[in-house]
Coordinates of C-alpha atoms and ligand atoms in Angstrom, one line a residue:
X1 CA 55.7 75.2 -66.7
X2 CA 54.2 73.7 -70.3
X3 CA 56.7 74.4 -72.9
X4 CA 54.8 76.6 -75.6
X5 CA 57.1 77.5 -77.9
X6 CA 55.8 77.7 -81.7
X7 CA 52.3 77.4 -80.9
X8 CA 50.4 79.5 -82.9
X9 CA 48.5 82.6 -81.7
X10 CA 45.1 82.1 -80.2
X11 CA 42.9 81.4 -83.5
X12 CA 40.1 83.2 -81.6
X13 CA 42.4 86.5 -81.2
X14 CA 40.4 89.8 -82.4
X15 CA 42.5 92.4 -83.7
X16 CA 39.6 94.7 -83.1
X17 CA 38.9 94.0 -79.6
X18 CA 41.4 95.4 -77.5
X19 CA 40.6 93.7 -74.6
X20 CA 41.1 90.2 -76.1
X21 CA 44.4 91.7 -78.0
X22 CA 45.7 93.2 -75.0
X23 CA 45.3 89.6 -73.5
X24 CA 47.1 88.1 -76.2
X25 CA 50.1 90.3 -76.2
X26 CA 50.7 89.9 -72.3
X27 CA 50.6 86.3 -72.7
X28 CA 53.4 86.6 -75.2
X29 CA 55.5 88.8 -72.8
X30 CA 55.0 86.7 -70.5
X31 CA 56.1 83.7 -72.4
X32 CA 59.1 86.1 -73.5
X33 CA 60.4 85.9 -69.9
X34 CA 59.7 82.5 -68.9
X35 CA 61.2 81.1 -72.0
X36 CA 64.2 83.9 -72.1
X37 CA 65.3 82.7 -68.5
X38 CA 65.5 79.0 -69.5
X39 CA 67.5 80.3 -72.6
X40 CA 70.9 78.7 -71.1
X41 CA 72.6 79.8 -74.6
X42 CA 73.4 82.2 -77.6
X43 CA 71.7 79.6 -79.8
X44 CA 68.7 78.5 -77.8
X45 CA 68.1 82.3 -77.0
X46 CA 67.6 82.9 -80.9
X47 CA 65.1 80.3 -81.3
X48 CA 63.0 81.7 -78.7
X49 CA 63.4 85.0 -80.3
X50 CA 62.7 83.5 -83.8
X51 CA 59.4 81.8 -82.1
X52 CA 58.0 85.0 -80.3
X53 CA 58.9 87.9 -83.4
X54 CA 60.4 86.4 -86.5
X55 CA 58.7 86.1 -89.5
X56 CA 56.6 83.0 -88.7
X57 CA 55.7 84.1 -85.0
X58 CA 52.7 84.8 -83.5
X59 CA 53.5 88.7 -83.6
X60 CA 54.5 88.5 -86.9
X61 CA 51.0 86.9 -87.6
X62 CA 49.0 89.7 -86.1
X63 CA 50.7 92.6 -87.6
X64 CA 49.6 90.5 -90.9
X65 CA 46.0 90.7 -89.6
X66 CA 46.1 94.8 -88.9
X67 CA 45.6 95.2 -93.0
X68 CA 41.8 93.9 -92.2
X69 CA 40.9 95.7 -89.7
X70 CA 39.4 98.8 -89.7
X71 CA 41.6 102.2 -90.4
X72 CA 40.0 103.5 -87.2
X73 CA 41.1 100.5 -85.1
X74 CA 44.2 100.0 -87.1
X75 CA 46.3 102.4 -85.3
X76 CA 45.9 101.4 -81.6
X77 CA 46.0 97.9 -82.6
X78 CA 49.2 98.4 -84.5
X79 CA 50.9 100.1 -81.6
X80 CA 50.3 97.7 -78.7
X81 CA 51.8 95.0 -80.9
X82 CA 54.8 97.1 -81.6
X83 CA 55.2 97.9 -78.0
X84 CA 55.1 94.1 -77.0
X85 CA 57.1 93.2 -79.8
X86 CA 59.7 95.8 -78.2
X87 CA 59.4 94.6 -74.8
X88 CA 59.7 90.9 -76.2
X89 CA 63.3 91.9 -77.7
X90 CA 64.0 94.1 -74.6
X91 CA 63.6 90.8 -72.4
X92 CA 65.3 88.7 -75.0
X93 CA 68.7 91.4 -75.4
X94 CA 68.7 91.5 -71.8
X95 CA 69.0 87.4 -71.6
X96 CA 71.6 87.8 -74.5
X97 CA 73.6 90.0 -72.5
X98 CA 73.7 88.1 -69.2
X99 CA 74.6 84.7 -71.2
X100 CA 77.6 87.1 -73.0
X101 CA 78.6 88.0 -69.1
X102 CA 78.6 84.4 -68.1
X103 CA 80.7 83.4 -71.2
X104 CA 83.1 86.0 -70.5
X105 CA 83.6 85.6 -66.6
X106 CA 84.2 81.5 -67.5
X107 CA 86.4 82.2 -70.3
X108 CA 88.3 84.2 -67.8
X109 CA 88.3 81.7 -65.0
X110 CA 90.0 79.3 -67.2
X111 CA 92.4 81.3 -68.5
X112 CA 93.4 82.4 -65.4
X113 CA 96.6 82.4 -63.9
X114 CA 97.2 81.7 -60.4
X115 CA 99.5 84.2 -59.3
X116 CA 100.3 82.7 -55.8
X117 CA 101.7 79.2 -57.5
X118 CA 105.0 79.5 -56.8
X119 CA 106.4 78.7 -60.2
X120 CA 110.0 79.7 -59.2
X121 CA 111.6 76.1 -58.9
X122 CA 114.8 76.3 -60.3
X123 CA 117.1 78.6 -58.1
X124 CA 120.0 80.0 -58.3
X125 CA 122.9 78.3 -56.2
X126 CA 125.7 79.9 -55.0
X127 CA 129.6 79.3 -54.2
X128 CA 130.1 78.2 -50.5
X129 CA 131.9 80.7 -48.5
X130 CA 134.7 78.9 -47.9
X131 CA 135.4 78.8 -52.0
X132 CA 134.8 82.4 -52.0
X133 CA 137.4 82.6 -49.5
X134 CA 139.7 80.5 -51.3
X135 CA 139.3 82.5 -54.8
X136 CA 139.3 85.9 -53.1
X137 CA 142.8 84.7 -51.6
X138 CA 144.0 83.0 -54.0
X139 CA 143.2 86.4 -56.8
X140 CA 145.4 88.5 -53.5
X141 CA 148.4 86.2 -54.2
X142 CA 147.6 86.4 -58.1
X143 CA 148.4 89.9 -58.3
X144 CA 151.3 89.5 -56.3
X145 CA 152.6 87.5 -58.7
X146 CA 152.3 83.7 -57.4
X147 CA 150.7 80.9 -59.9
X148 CA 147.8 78.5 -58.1
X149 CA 149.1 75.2 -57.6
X150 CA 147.3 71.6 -56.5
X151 CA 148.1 68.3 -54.9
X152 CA 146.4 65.3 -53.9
X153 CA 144.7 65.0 -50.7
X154 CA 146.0 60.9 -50.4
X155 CA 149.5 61.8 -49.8
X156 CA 152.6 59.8 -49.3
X157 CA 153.9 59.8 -45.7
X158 CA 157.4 61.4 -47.2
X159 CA 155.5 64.7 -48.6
X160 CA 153.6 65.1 -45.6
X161 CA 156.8 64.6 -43.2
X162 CA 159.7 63.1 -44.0
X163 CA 160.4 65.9 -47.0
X164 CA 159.1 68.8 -45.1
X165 CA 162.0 67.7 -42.1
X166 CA 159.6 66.2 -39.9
X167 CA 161.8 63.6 -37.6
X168 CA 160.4 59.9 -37.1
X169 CA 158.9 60.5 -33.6
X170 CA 157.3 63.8 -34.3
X171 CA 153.7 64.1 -32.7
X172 CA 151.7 65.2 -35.9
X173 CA 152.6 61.3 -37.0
X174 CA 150.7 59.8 -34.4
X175 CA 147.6 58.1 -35.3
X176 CA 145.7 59.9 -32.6
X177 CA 146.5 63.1 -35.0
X178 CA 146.8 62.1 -38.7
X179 CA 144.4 59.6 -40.7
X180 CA 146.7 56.9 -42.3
X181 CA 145.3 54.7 -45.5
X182 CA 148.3 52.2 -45.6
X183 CA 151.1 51.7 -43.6
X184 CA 154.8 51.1 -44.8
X185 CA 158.3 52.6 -45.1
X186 CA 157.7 56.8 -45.8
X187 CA 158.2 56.0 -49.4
X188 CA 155.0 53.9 -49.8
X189 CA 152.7 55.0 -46.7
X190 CA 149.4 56.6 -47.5
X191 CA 147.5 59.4 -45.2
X192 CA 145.4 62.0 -45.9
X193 CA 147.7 65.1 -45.6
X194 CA 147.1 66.7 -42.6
X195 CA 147.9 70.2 -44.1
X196 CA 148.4 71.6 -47.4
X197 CA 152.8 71.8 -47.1
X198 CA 153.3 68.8 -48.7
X199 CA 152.5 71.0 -52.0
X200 CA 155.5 73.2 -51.2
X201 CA 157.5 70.0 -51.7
X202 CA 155.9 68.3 -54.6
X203 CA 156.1 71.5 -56.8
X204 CA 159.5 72.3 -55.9
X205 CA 160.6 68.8 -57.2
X206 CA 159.0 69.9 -60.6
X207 CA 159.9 73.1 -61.2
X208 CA 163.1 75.1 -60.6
X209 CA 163.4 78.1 -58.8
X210 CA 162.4 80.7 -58.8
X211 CA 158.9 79.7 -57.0
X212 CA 155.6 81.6 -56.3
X213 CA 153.0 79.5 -55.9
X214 CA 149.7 79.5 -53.7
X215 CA 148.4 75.8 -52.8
X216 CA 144.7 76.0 -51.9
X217 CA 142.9 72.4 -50.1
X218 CA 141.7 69.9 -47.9
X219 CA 143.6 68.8 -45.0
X220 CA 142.7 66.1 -42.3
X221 CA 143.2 65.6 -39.0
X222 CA 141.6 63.2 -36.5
X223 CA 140.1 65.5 -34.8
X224 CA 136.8 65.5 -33.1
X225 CA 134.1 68.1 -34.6
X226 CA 133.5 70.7 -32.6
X227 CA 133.2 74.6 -32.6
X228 CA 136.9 74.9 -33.8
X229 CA 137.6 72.0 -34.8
X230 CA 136.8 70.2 -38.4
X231 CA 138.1 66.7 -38.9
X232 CA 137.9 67.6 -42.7
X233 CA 139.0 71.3 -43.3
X234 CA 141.1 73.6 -45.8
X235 CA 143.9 75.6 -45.4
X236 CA 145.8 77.8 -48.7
X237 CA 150.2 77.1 -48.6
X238 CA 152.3 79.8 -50.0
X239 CA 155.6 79.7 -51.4
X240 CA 158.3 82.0 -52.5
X241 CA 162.0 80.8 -53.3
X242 CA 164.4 83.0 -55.0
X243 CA 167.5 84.1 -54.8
X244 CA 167.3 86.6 -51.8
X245 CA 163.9 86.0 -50.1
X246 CA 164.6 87.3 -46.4
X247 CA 162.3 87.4 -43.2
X248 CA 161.3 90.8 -44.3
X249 CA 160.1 89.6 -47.7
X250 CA 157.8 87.8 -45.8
X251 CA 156.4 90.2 -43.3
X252 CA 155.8 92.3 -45.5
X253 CA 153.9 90.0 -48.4
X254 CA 152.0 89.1 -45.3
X255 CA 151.3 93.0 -44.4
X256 CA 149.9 93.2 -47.8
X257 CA 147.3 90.2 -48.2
X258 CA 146.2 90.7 -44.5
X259 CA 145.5 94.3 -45.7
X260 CA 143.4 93.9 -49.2
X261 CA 142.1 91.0 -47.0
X262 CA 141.1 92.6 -43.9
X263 CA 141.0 96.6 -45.0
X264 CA 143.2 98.9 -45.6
X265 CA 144.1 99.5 -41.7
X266 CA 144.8 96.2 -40.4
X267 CA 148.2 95.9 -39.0
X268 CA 150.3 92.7 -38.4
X269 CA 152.7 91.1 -35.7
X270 CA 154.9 87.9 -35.7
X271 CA 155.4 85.8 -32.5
X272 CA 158.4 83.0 -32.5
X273 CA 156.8 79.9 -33.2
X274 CA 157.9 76.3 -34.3
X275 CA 157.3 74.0 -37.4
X276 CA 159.5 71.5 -38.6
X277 CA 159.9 72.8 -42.1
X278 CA 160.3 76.4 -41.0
X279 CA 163.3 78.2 -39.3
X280 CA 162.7 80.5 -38.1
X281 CA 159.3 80.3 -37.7
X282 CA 156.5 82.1 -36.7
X283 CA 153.2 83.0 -36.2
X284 CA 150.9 85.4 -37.3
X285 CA 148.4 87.6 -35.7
X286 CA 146.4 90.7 -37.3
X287 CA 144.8 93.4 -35.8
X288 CA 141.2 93.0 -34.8
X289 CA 139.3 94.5 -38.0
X290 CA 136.2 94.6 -36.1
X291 CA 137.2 96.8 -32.7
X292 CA 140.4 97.9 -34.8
X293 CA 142.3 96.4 -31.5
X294 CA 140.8 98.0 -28.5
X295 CA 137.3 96.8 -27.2
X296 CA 137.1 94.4 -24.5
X297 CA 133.2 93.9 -25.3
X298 CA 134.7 93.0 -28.6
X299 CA 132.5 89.3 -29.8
X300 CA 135.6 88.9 -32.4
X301 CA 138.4 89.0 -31.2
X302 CA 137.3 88.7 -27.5
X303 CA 139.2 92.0 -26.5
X304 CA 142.5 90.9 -27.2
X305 CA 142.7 93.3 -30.0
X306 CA 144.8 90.8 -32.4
X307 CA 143.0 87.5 -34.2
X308 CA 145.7 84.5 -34.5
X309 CA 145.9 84.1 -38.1
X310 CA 148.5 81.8 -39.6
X311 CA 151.8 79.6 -39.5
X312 CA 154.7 80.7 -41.5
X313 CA 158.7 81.0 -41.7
X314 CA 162.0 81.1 -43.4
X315 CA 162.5 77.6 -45.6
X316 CA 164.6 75.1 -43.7
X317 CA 167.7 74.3 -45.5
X318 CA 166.6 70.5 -45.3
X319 CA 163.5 70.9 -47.2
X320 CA 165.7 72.5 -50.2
X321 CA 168.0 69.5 -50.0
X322 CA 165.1 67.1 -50.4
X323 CA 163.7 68.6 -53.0
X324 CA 166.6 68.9 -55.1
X325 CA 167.4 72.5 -54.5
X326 CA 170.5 74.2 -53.4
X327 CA 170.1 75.9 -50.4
X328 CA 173.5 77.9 -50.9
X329 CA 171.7 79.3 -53.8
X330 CA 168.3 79.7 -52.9
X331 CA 166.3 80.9 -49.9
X332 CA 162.5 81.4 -49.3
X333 CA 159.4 81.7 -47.2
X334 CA 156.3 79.4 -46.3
X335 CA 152.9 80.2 -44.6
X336 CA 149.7 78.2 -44.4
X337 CA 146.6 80.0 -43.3
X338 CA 143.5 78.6 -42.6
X339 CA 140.2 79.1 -44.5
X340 CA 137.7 78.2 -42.2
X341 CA 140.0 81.1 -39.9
X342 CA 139.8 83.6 -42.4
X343 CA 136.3 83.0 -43.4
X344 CA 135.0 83.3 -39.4
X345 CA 137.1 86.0 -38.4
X346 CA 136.0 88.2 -41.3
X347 CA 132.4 87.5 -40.6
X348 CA 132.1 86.5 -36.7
X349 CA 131.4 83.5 -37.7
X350 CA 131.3 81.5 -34.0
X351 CA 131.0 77.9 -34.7
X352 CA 133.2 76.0 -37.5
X353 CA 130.0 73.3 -37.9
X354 CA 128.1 76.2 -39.6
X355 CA 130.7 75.4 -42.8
X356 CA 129.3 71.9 -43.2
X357 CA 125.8 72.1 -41.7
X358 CA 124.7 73.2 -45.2
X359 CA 121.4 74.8 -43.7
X360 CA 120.2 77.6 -46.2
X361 CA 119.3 80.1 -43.6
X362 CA 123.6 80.1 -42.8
X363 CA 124.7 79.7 -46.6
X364 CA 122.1 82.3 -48.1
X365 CA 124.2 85.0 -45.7
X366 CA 127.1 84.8 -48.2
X367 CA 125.3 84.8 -52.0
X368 CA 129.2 85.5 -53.2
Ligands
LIG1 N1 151.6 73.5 -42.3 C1 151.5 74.4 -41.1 C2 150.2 74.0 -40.3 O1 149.4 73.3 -40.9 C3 151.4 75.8 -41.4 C4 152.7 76.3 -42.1 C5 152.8 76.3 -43.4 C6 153.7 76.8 -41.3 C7 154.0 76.8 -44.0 C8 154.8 77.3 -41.8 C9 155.0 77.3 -43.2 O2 150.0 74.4 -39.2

């Protein structure tokens, strides 16, 4: 197609014929939709418009030549050129508004936003259940009255045993039980404390009585891992020495956190136990929350109707005497529970690897 824009009308045009004029206008049409089409913008558009009707276009030109013709002619002359010069703009404000639609539908594909990006990258983390467990506990004992104490996890042999009236061939020493760092008299030998006692022992050498403290943290033992076992695992200690603690005191302080614990129902029973820094001692069972202690189809407890809970007993005398107290003057009780315990029996939680697995799909159960 031979580009004619701004060509001037045909010279040989006669406004009085209206065959030749009718010729001439339907050539311009024609040129009006060729030209409008290749019009690929606002700007290029106007020129074509200005070529076909503005003031120096070839309509433009023959309405100047309707003032010679004859009045009787003028008339049907002047309105085919007006109708073409309508159709012209008709073609050229239909090309305008296409290129406006195109404008607008690219204007909004680049502004677009993709809505299936996921933009959400930073999320929210959570405590680890067995924190949760630890705070909930430790906020029991808190309104109870009992302050949260610490120790460290490298402990001195005499903490871990020799203060808590642990004799020299006691099992729990062997190395097939306890992880040792340095060996030596008990004054200078390094383990990792195998449970969470040694607390008991270091903050009653600080502070006098009375005591109510709970001691949430790691203990280690060289165990193997398995699906209730954790080399690496956490228990809470608690201990109250005063001036007339008894067994009772005990029970029932016990009574009380497995309740806000467990609910409102659960019930508790002791069975003679032993620990070296305990006597009497005892352990601690509570009633299955989850069959309330009757269903043999019970996954929970397993239909025994009670869930072994924790260690506990009256302060030995010895223990008082290491640490400086008087045990003609004070008396008091111990427990040590484990978390990892009280987080799976709460939850039916099967296997103890689930607590260091750190798959999302276990952890996301327990958003705290
Ligand atoms: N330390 C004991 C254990 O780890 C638990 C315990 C603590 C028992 C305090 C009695 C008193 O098994």
């Amino acid at each position: 197609m031979t580009d004619t824009r701004g060509e001037p009308p045909p010279a040989t045009t006669n406004l009085g014929d209206p065959m030749d004029l009718a010729a001439t206008l339907s050539e311009l049409r024609a040129r009006a939709t060729t030209e409008a089409a290749a019009a690929s913008s606002p700007e290029a558009l106007g020129a074509v418009e200005a070529d076909l009707v503005g003031p120096r276009s070839p309509i433009a030109e023959l309405r100047r030549g309707l003032g010679s013709l004859d009045p009787s002619e003028r008339a049907a002359a002047g309105r085919a050129i007006q109708e073409a010069a309508a159709a012209i703009q008709e073609t050229i404000a239909g090309r305008r508004d296409e290129l406006e639609a195109a404008a607008r539908a690219a204007r909004i594909a680049a502004e677009a936003i993709d809505v299936t990006l996921d933009y959400r990258t930073l999320r929210v983390g959570g405590l680890h259940l067995i924190q949760q467990v630890i705070d909930e506990v430790s906020e029991i004992f808190v309104g109870l009255g009992y302050k949260v104490a610490e120790g460290p996890e490298a402990e001195l042999s005499w903490y871990n045993f020799d203060a808590l009236n642990t004799p020299p061939d006691h099992p729990g020493r062997l190395e097939s039980d306890t992880m040792y760092l340095d060996y030596g008299s008990a004054e200078d030998e390094m383990l990792l404390r195998a449970h969470t006692s040694p607390i008991q022992a270091r903050y009653m050498e600080q502070h006098p009585p009375p005591v109510y403290i709970v001691a949430p943290g790691k203990a280690y033992r060289n165990d193997t891992i398995d699906a209730t076992h954790l080399p690496v695992f956490h228990q809470i200690e608690g201990l109250a020495v005063d001036e007339a603690i008894t067994f009772s005191d005990l029970k029932g302080t016990l009574a009380e956190f497995a309740r806000q614990y467990f609910g409102p129902k659960t019930k508790v029973r002791m069975r003679p136990h032993y620990f070296p820094f305990t006597e009497p001692s005892a352990e601690l069972d509570v009633s299955c929350f989850n069959c309330d202690g009757g269903s043999s189809a019970c996954r929970v407890c397993k239909g025994k109707g009670w869930l072994e809970m924790l260690g506990c007993g009256m302060v030995d005398p010895n223990v008082f005497v290491a640490v400086g107290y008087d045990p003609d003057q004070v008396s008091g009780f111990a427990f040590g529970v484990g978390v990892e315990r009280l987080a799976m029996a709460r939850h039916g939680i099967e296997n103890m690897r689930m607590f260091i697995e750190n798959d999302l799909r276990f952890l996301t159960q327990f958003p705290g």
